[in-house]
Amino acid sequence: MPYANGPVHIGHLAGCYIPADIYARYQRAQKRDVQFIGGSDEHGVPITIRAMKEGITPQDVVDKYHKIIKDSLSAMDISFDIYSRTSNDVHRQTSQAFFKKLYDYGLFEERESNQYFDEEKQMFLADRYIIGTCPECGSENAYGDQCEKCGTTLSPDQLINPRSALSNAIPIKKMTKHWYFPLQQYENFLKEWIVDGKQGAWKSNVYGQCKSWLDAGLQSRAMTRDSNWGVPVPIEGAEGKVLYVWFDAPIGYISATKELLPQSWDQYWKQDDTKLVHFIGKDNIVFHCIIFPAMLKAHGGYVLPDNVPANEFLNIEGEKVSTSRNWAVWVDAFIQDFPDMQDALRYVLCSNAPETKDNDFTWKDFQDRINNELVAVFGNFINRAMVLMHKLCGGKVPAYHESVQTDLDIQLIKDIQSAKKSIEHGLEHYKFRDALFDVIDLARKGNKYLQEVAPWTLAKTPELQAE
C-alpha cells in the first residue's frame, strides 16, 4: 500500500505492482478463486510532513495523491479487484476493533517514557519526524524508524545528533504514555514458523532479513503515536493518540477485502485453505513478515502469509531513486509523455525486475529491450504467424499434418510443451523474469522454425493441399 504523499514511480511498479498483477492474472487464467487487494496508506508521517510543507490539511494531501496513484495504476492495467484507502470508515472501524481486541486480551504493555518533543512546533515527534545520522552507515538523513540508505531498522534513540524533520530544531525529551506490543513473546512462534518452516520456500533476501531480526532478538514496539492524524486509539485515556501506521496499514488488506466482499470477506481471511501472498519491496519485509504475522497470531482466527516475494530496488541510470531530488520516472508523467506505451513499460520492468538484487533502469536499455526483444522477436513471430495463417490458411489454424512431420516439427512441439511447464513453474514460484524469458525464447525458436521450414513454400506441395 503506497504512501499517499506523492505519485508512484517505476520502482514501485517493478518492485511489487507488476509482479502482483502478473500473479493475479495467472491465477485467474487457472480458474482459481483469487482476490487482488490494494490501496493507499494514508496515515503515515510523510502525509503530515507533506501537508505542512504545502500548507494544506493531511486529508487534502491524501485525497490528491490517492487519485493520482489510483489513476496511474489503473492506466498501467494493474487489475486490482479493489484499490481502497485507509482513511475510510471501514478501515477505521476494522483497525480499531483489531486493536481493542488485543487490548481486551491484556496483550499491550502500557508505558510512560520520555519521547522526543519539538518545542518550536509544540508536538511530540513520531519516528519519521526525527532525522539524524545512521549509526550503521553514517548517512546524515536517516529517519527515526529506518535508514533508507542502508535499510537498517532503527529507533529514534539510536540516531546520532537527532533533529526535528519539521523545524530542524534539536528536540527535547518529554514524558508521554503509549501502548507497546510485546514482539518478544512471539519469538518462538516466529522462529518455528519462519526459520524452520520457510527456509527454501521464501526468497533468500526475505528469509535472511527475517532470520537476522530474530537472531538479534525482538523487543516491544509502540503501537500508538502522539498525533492528530490517523486512526484514533479506541480506549479511554488515549486522547490525542493514534494507531502506529504500521499497526493500522496492514490491517488495510483486511478492511479492503471487507469493503469488496462485505458478506464473504472472512472466507478468504479466516479459512485454512487460503493462500495469502504479500507483494512488497524489500524495505517493508520486517513489517509483513514479523510484525503483522505476530499481530495476526495474537488476535487469532486469521490466516498467516504463505509467501512474501519481496523484490529489491530499481535504480535509475545508476543512481538510487530519490523523491526529494526528483530523481525518478513518475508513472503519471510517463503515461502522459508516452501514451499507449504501458505494455512496453510493463515488459521492460518485468524483464529487468530486481527479483534477486538491485537492478538499474536506463533509457538506452528501455529502447533496446523494446526494439530487439519485444518487437524483433516476440512481435515479429506473432506478426509472421498471423499473416501466414490468414494468407495461406484462410485465417484458421490448420490441422497438424503428421504424415509429413519432420524432426524440426517434433522438436518444436517438445519445445512448446517444455516452455509451458517452465513458464507455469516460474509464475507459480514468483520467478516472473524467468517466465518472461521463456516466452521470448519460445518466440525466438518460432521465428527460427518459420525461417527453416518456409511454410509459404510448403503450402504449394500437392500432399498438403489435398489434406
mmCIF file of N, CA and C in Angstrom, residues 366-463:
data_model
loop_
_atom_site.group_PDB
_atom_site.id
_atom_site.type_symbol
_atom_site.label_atom_id
_atom_site.label_comp_id
_atom_site.label_asym_id
_atom_site.label_seq_id
_atom_site.Cartn_x
_atom_site.Cartn_y
_atom_site.Cartn_z
ATOM 1 N N PHE A 366 15.866 0.483 -22.032
ATOM 2 C CA PHE A 366 14.440 0.514 -22.343
ATOM 3 C C PHE A 366 14.230 0.427 -23.855
ATOM 4 N N GLN A 367 14.981 1.245 -24.578
ATOM 5 C CA GLN A 367 14.882 1.265 -26.050
ATOM 6 C C GLN A 367 15.324 -0.063 -26.647
ATOM 7 N N ASP A 368 16.448 -0.578 -26.163
ATOM 8 C CA ASP A 368 16.999 -1.815 -26.734
ATOM 9 C C ASP A 368 16.085 -3.013 -26.494
ATOM 10 N N ARG A 369 15.543 -3.128 -25.286
ATOM 11 C CA ARG A 369 14.680 -4.278 -24.986
ATOM 12 C C ARG A 369 13.397 -4.251 -25.832
ATOM 13 N N ILE A 370 12.871 -3.069 -26.043
ATOM 14 C CA ILE A 370 11.661 -2.962 -26.870
ATOM 15 C C ILE A 370 11.974 -3.307 -28.326
ATOM 16 N N ASN A 371 13.034 -2.691 -28.853
ATOM 17 C CA ASN A 371 13.360 -2.898 -30.267
ATOM 18 C C ASN A 371 13.880 -4.302 -30.559
ATOM 19 N N ASN A 372 14.782 -4.798 -29.703
ATOM 20 C CA ASN A 372 15.486 -6.046 -30.006
ATOM 21 C C ASN A 372 14.783 -7.292 -29.489
ATOM 22 N N GLU A 373 13.878 -7.126 -28.541
ATOM 23 C CA GLU A 373 13.196 -8.289 -27.971
ATOM 24 C C GLU A 373 11.692 -8.241 -28.228
ATOM 25 N N LEU A 374 11.053 -7.216 -27.712
ATOM 26 C CA LEU A 374 9.599 -7.155 -27.794
ATOM 27 C C LEU A 374 9.126 -7.044 -29.244
ATOM 28 N N VAL A 375 9.809 -6.212 -30.025
ATOM 29 C CA VAL A 375 9.414 -6.026 -31.428
ATOM 30 C C VAL A 375 10.068 -7.075 -32.335
ATOM 31 N N ALA A 376 11.405 -7.175 -32.280
ATOM 32 C CA ALA A 376 12.140 -8.003 -33.240
ATOM 33 C C ALA A 376 11.910 -9.496 -33.027
ATOM 34 N N VAL A 377 11.656 -9.911 -31.793
ATOM 35 C CA VAL A 377 11.470 -11.340 -31.529
ATOM 36 C C VAL A 377 9.994 -11.684 -31.358
ATOM 37 N N PHE A 378 9.393 -11.199 -30.290
ATOM 38 C CA PHE A 378 8.011 -11.574 -29.992
ATOM 39 C C PHE A 378 7.039 -11.000 -31.022
ATOM 40 N N GLY A 379 7.121 -9.693 -31.243
ATOM 41 C CA GLY A 379 6.213 -9.053 -32.203
ATOM 42 C C GLY A 379 6.379 -9.617 -33.600
ATOM 43 N N ASN A 380 7.604 -9.871 -33.976
ATOM 44 C CA ASN A 380 7.875 -10.426 -35.309
ATOM 45 C C ASN A 380 7.262 -11.811 -35.466
ATOM 46 N N PHE A 381 7.408 -12.647 -34.433
ATOM 47 C CA PHE A 381 6.846 -14.000 -34.506
ATOM 48 C C PHE A 381 5.320 -13.960 -34.598
ATOM 49 N N ILE A 382 4.690 -13.161 -33.751
ATOM 50 C CA ILE A 382 3.218 -13.073 -33.773
ATOM 51 C C ILE A 382 2.741 -12.565 -35.129
ATOM 52 N N ASN A 383 3.409 -11.540 -35.637
ATOM 53 C CA ASN A 383 3.003 -10.954 -36.916
ATOM 54 C C ASN A 383 3.148 -11.974 -38.052
ATOM 55 N N ARG A 384 4.284 -12.670 -38.081
ATOM 56 C CA ARG A 384 4.508 -13.640 -39.161
ATOM 57 C C ARG A 384 3.486 -14.780 -39.080
ATOM 58 N N ALA A 385 3.243 -15.270 -37.875
ATOM 59 C CA ALA A 385 2.301 -16.381 -37.715
ATOM 60 C C ALA A 385 0.894 -15.984 -38.156
ATOM 61 N N MET A 386 0.470 -14.791 -37.748
ATOM 62 C CA MET A 386 -0.882 -14.340 -38.094
ATOM 63 C C MET A 386 -1.020 -14.058 -39.592
ATOM 64 N N VAL A 387 -0.019 -13.405 -40.152
ATOM 65 C CA VAL A 387 -0.075 -13.080 -41.584
ATOM 66 C C VAL A 387 -0.108 -14.355 -42.423
ATOM 67 N N LEU A 388 0.763 -15.310 -42.063
ATOM 68 C CA LEU A 388 0.799 -16.559 -42.834
ATOM 69 C C LEU A 388 -0.487 -17.359 -42.665
ATOM 70 N N MET A 389 -1.041 -17.348 -41.468
ATOM 71 C CA MET A 389 -2.280 -18.099 -41.238
ATOM 72 C C MET A 389 -3.407 -17.527 -42.094
ATOM 73 N N HIS A 390 -3.477 -16.211 -42.180
ATOM 74 C CA HIS A 390 -4.538 -15.598 -43.000
ATOM 75 C C HIS A 390 -4.257 -15.760 -44.496
ATOM 76 N N LYS A 391 -2.998 -15.653 -44.843
ATOM 77 C CA LYS A 391 -2.642 -15.710 -46.260
ATOM 78 C C LYS A 391 -2.748 -17.127 -46.815
ATOM 79 N N LEU A 392 -2.339 -18.124 -46.000
ATOM 80 C CA LEU A 392 -2.245 -19.494 -46.505
ATOM 81 C C LEU A 392 -3.349 -20.419 -46.009
ATOM 82 N N CYS A 393 -4.031 -20.033 -44.930
ATOM 83 C CA CYS A 393 -4.976 -20.971 -44.306
ATOM 84 C C CYS A 393 -6.357 -20.358 -44.081
ATOM 85 N N GLY A 394 -6.659 -19.277 -44.763
ATOM 86 C CA GLY A 394 -7.977 -18.675 -44.659
ATOM 87 C C GLY A 394 -8.299 -18.138 -43.269
ATOM 88 N N GLY A 395 -7.270 -17.787 -42.493
ATOM 89 C CA GLY A 395 -7.492 -17.212 -41.161
ATOM 90 C C GLY A 395 -7.811 -18.225 -40.096
ATOM 91 N N LYS A 396 -7.619 -19.531 -40.376
ATOM 92 C CA LYS A 396 -7.893 -20.577 -39.400
ATOM 93 C C LYS A 396 -6.620 -21.381 -39.126
ATOM 94 N N VAL A 397 -6.484 -21.836 -37.876
ATOM 95 C CA VAL A 397 -5.330 -22.672 -37.543
ATOM 96 C C VAL A 397 -5.470 -23.990 -38.305
ATOM 97 N N PRO A 398 -4.476 -24.342 -39.105
ATOM 98 C CA PRO A 398 -4.605 -25.563 -39.928
ATOM 99 C C PRO A 398 -4.400 -26.827 -39.094
ATOM 100 N N ALA A 399 -4.832 -27.949 -39.642
ATOM 101 C CA ALA A 399 -4.623 -29.244 -38.989
ATOM 102 C C ALA A 399 -3.146 -29.579 -39.008
ATOM 103 N N TYR A 400 -2.733 -30.383 -38.015
ATOM 104 C CA TYR A 400 -1.338 -30.818 -37.969
ATOM 105 C C TYR A 400 -1.156 -32.026 -38.889
ATOM 106 N N HIS A 401 -0.220 -31.927 -39.814
ATOM 107 C CA HIS A 401 -0.032 -32.971 -40.830
ATOM 108 C C HIS A 401 1.015 -33.966 -40.369
ATOM 109 N N GLU A 402 0.583 -35.006 -39.655
ATOM 110 C CA GLU A 402 1.522 -35.986 -39.129
ATOM 111 C C GLU A 402 2.241 -36.754 -40.237
ATOM 112 N N SER A 403 1.579 -36.907 -41.367
ATOM 113 C CA SER A 403 2.161 -37.703 -42.452
ATOM 114 C C SER A 403 3.427 -37.066 -43.023
ATOM 115 N N VAL A 404 3.584 -35.772 -42.854
ATOM 116 C CA VAL A 404 4.757 -35.098 -43.418
ATOM 117 C C VAL A 404 5.586 -34.404 -42.334
ATOM 118 N N GLN A 405 5.396 -34.774 -41.065
ATOM 119 C CA GLN A 405 6.137 -34.121 -39.984
ATOM 120 C C GLN A 405 7.626 -34.429 -40.089
ATOM 121 N N THR A 406 8.421 -33.494 -39.700
ATOM 122 C CA THR A 406 9.874 -33.614 -39.749
ATOM 123 C C THR A 406 10.443 -33.555 -38.338
ATOM 124 N N ASP A 407 11.750 -33.764 -38.239
ATOM 125 C CA ASP A 407 12.417 -33.637 -36.949
ATOM 126 C C ASP A 407 12.250 -32.228 -36.385
ATOM 127 N N LEU A 408 12.218 -31.252 -37.272
ATOM 128 C CA LEU A 408 12.023 -29.866 -36.825
ATOM 129 C C LEU A 408 10.653 -29.695 -36.169
ATOM 130 N N ASP A 409 9.627 -30.315 -36.776
ATOM 131 C CA ASP A 409 8.278 -30.240 -36.209
ATOM 132 C C ASP A 409 8.227 -30.896 -34.827
ATOM 133 N N ILE A 410 8.803 -32.088 -34.739
ATOM 134 C CA ILE A 410 8.771 -32.820 -33.475
ATOM 135 C C ILE A 410 9.502 -32.047 -32.375
ATOM 136 N N GLN A 411 10.652 -31.485 -32.736
ATOM 137 C CA GLN A 411 11.428 -30.739 -31.747
ATOM 138 C C GLN A 411 10.681 -29.496 -31.276
ATOM 139 N N LEU A 412 10.001 -28.791 -32.207
ATOM 140 C CA LEU A 412 9.283 -27.581 -31.811
ATOM 141 C C LEU A 412 8.121 -27.917 -30.875
ATOM 142 N N ILE A 413 7.439 -29.030 -31.130
ATOM 143 C CA ILE A 413 6.352 -29.445 -30.237
ATOM 144 C C ILE A 413 6.895 -29.724 -28.842
ATOM 145 N N LYS A 414 8.043 -30.383 -28.789
ATOM 146 C CA LYS A 414 8.675 -30.627 -27.491
ATOM 147 C C LYS A 414 9.047 -29.307 -26.814
ATOM 148 N N ASP A 415 9.553 -28.361 -27.600
ATOM 149 C CA ASP A 415 9.929 -27.046 -27.054
ATOM 150 C C ASP A 415 8.709 -26.320 -26.483
ATOM 151 N N ILE A 416 7.584 -26.425 -27.188
ATOM 152 C CA ILE A 416 6.353 -25.782 -26.730
ATOM 153 C C ILE A 416 5.891 -26.407 -25.413
ATOM 154 N N GLN A 417 5.900 -27.718 -25.335
ATOM 155 C CA GLN A 417 5.478 -28.409 -24.112
ATOM 156 C C GLN A 417 6.414 -28.098 -22.950
ATOM 157 N N SER A 418 7.699 -28.065 -23.227
ATOM 158 C CA SER A 418 8.688 -27.758 -22.190
ATOM 159 C C SER A 418 8.541 -26.319 -21.710
ATOM 160 N N ALA A 419 8.305 -25.394 -22.660
ATOM 161 C CA ALA A 419 8.146 -23.977 -22.298
ATOM 162 C C ALA A 419 6.914 -23.776 -21.426
ATOM 163 N N LYS A 420 5.837 -24.472 -21.733
ATOM 164 C CA LYS A 420 4.615 -24.351 -20.944
ATOM 165 C C LYS A 420 4.883 -24.729 -19.489
ATOM 166 N N LYS A 421 5.565 -25.864 -19.284
ATOM 167 C CA LYS A 421 5.873 -26.290 -17.922
ATOM 168 C C LYS A 421 6.789 -25.300 -17.221
ATOM 169 N N SER A 422 7.791 -24.805 -17.938
ATOM 170 C CA SER A 422 8.755 -23.881 -17.346
ATOM 171 C C SER A 422 8.109 -22.546 -16.998
ATOM 172 N N ILE A 423 7.243 -22.046 -17.884
ATOM 173 C CA ILE A 423 6.552 -20.778 -17.634
ATOM 174 C C ILE A 423 5.623 -20.908 -16.436
ATOM 175 N N GLU A 424 4.875 -21.991 -16.374
ATOM 176 C CA GLU A 424 3.976 -22.197 -15.239
ATOM 177 C C GLU A 424 4.756 -22.311 -13.930
ATOM 178 N N HIS A 425 5.884 -23.010 -13.972
ATOM 179 C CA HIS A 425 6.709 -23.137 -12.771
ATOM 180 C C HIS A 425 7.214 -21.771 -12.327
ATOM 181 N N GLY A 426 7.660 -20.959 -13.287
ATOM 182 C CA GLY A 426 8.134 -19.621 -12.952
ATOM 183 C C GLY A 426 7.059 -18.759 -12.330
ATOM 184 N N LEU A 427 5.863 -18.807 -12.906
ATOM 185 C CA LEU A 427 4.761 -17.993 -12.384
ATOM 186 C C LEU A 427 4.305 -18.477 -11.011
ATOM 187 N N GLU A 428 4.291 -19.781 -10.803
ATOM 188 C CA GLU A 428 3.875 -20.328 -9.510
ATOM 189 C C GLU A 428 4.868 -19.976 -8.403
ATOM 190 N N HIS A 429 6.142 -19.828 -8.772
ATOM 191 C CA HIS A 429 7.191 -19.613 -7.776
ATOM 192 C C HIS A 429 7.765 -18.198 -7.821
ATOM 193 N N TYR A 430 6.999 -17.270 -8.372
ATOM 194 C CA TYR A 430 7.317 -15.844 -8.318
ATOM 195 C C TYR A 430 8.596 -15.486 -9.086
ATOM 196 N N LYS A 431 8.937 -16.291 -10.094
ATOM 197 C CA LYS A 431 10.099 -16.007 -10.929
ATOM 198 C C LYS A 431 9.588 -15.497 -12.270
ATOM 199 N N PHE A 432 9.077 -14.283 -12.232
ATOM 200 C CA PHE A 432 8.391 -13.735 -13.398
ATOM 201 C C PHE A 432 9.368 -13.373 -14.514
ATOM 202 N N ARG A 433 10.550 -12.958 -14.141
ATOM 203 C CA ARG A 433 11.561 -12.632 -15.146
ATOM 204 C C ARG A 433 11.950 -13.879 -15.935
ATOM 205 N N ASP A 434 12.134 -14.998 -15.240
ATOM 206 C CA ASP A 434 12.467 -16.257 -15.922
ATOM 207 C C ASP A 434 11.320 -16.712 -16.827
ATOM 208 N N ALA A 435 10.077 -16.562 -16.335
ATOM 209 C CA ALA A 435 8.920 -16.965 -17.137
ATOM 210 C C ALA A 435 8.830 -16.138 -18.413
ATOM 211 N N LEU A 436 9.099 -14.839 -18.296
ATOM 212 C CA LEU A 436 9.062 -13.973 -19.474
ATOM 213 C C LEU A 436 10.178 -14.340 -20.448
ATOM 214 N N PHE A 437 11.352 -14.689 -19.927
ATOM 215 C CA PHE A 437 12.446 -15.133 -20.791
ATOM 216 C C PHE A 437 12.030 -16.369 -21.584
ATOM 217 N N ASP A 438 11.321 -17.285 -20.934
ATOM 218 C CA ASP A 438 10.865 -18.495 -21.617
ATOM 219 C C ASP A 438 9.896 -18.163 -22.753
ATOM 220 N N VAL A 439 9.046 -17.176 -22.536
ATOM 221 C CA VAL A 439 8.108 -16.756 -23.590
ATOM 222 C C VAL A 439 8.879 -16.201 -24.787
ATOM 223 N N ILE A 440 9.823 -15.312 -24.523
ATOM 224 C CA ILE A 440 10.604 -14.709 -25.604
ATOM 225 C C ILE A 440 11.465 -15.771 -26.300
ATOM 226 N N ASP A 441 12.021 -16.690 -25.518
ATOM 227 C CA ASP A 441 12.859 -17.735 -26.107
ATOM 228 C C ASP A 441 12.038 -18.641 -27.029
ATOM 229 N N LEU A 442 10.793 -18.923 -26.628
ATOM 230 C CA LEU A 442 9.929 -19.740 -27.487
ATOM 231 C C LEU A 442 9.583 -18.990 -28.774
ATOM 232 N N ALA A 443 9.352 -17.685 -28.664
ATOM 233 C CA ALA A 443 9.096 -16.878 -29.863
ATOM 234 C C ALA A 443 10.325 -16.881 -30.763
ATOM 235 N N ARG A 444 11.513 -16.853 -30.164
ATOM 236 C CA ARG A 444 12.757 -16.894 -30.938
ATOM 237 C C ARG A 444 12.861 -18.221 -31.697
ATOM 238 N N LYS A 445 12.505 -19.318 -31.032
ATOM 239 C CA LYS A 445 12.514 -20.636 -31.692
ATOM 240 C C LYS A 445 11.450 -20.702 -32.784
ATOM 241 N N GLY A 446 10.311 -20.023 -32.542
ATOM 242 C CA GLY A 446 9.264 -19.985 -33.555
ATOM 243 C C GLY A 446 9.719 -19.268 -34.815
ATOM 244 N N ASN A 447 10.434 -18.158 -34.640
ATOM 245 C CA ASN A 447 10.970 -17.430 -35.795
ATOM 246 C C ASN A 447 11.958 -18.288 -36.575
ATOM 247 N N LYS A 448 12.818 -18.988 -35.839
ATOM 248 C CA LYS A 448 13.823 -19.855 -36.476
ATOM 249 C C LYS A 448 13.137 -20.987 -37.254
ATOM 250 N N TYR A 449 12.085 -21.545 -36.643
ATOM 251 C CA TYR A 449 11.342 -22.630 -37.287
ATOM 252 C C TYR A 449 10.707 -22.145 -38.592
ATOM 253 N N LEU A 450 10.058 -20.996 -38.545
ATOM 254 C CA LEU A 450 9.407 -20.469 -39.746
ATOM 255 C C LEU A 450 10.420 -20.235 -40.861
ATOM 256 N N GLN A 451 11.589 -19.725 -40.472
ATOM 257 C CA GLN A 451 12.605 -19.433 -41.477
ATOM 258 C C GLN A 451 13.130 -20.725 -42.115
ATOM 259 N N GLU A 452 13.297 -21.782 -41.298
ATOM 260 C CA GLU A 452 13.865 -23.028 -41.811
ATOM 261 C C GLU A 452 12.843 -23.862 -42.596
ATOM 262 N N VAL A 453 11.584 -23.838 -42.134
ATOM 263 C CA VAL A 453 10.564 -24.679 -42.763
ATOM 264 C C VAL A 453 9.940 -24.018 -43.988
ATOM 265 N N ALA A 454 9.891 -22.667 -43.957
ATOM 266 C CA ALA A 454 9.324 -21.900 -45.090
ATOM 267 C C ALA A 454 7.922 -22.373 -45.456
ATOM 268 N N PRO A 455 6.916 -22.177 -44.615
ATOM 269 C CA PRO A 455 5.557 -22.666 -44.899
ATOM 270 C C PRO A 455 4.960 -22.072 -46.163
ATOM 271 N N TRP A 456 5.425 -20.936 -46.607
ATOM 272 C CA TRP A 456 4.922 -20.346 -47.846
ATOM 273 C C TRP A 456 5.296 -21.219 -49.053
ATOM 274 N N THR A 457 6.356 -22.014 -48.890
ATOM 275 C CA THR A 457 6.731 -22.964 -49.947
ATOM 276 C C THR A 457 5.991 -24.284 -49.779
ATOM 277 N N LEU A 458 5.909 -24.738 -48.490
ATOM 278 C CA LEU A 458 5.210 -25.992 -48.216
ATOM 279 C C LEU A 458 3.753 -25.947 -48.668
ATOM 280 N N ALA A 459 3.154 -24.764 -48.577
ATOM 281 C CA ALA A 459 1.735 -24.632 -48.923
ATOM 282 C C ALA A 459 1.460 -25.001 -50.379
ATOM 283 N N LYS A 460 2.518 -25.010 -51.172
ATOM 284 C CA LYS A 460 2.346 -25.329 -52.590
ATOM 285 C C LYS A 460 2.474 -26.821 -52.903
ATOM 286 N N THR A 461 2.838 -27.639 -51.894
ATOM 287 C CA THR A 461 3.010 -29.062 -52.160
ATOM 288 C C THR A 461 1.662 -29.757 -52.293
ATOM 289 N N PRO A 462 1.507 -30.672 -53.244
ATOM 290 C CA PRO A 462 0.203 -31.343 -53.518
ATOM 291 C C PRO A 462 -0.346 -32.087 -52.317
ATOM 292 N N GLU A 463 0.548 -32.778 -51.541
ATOM 293 C CA GLU A 463 0.034 -33.582 -50.419
ATOM 294 C C GLU A 463 -0.722 -32.727 -49.409
#
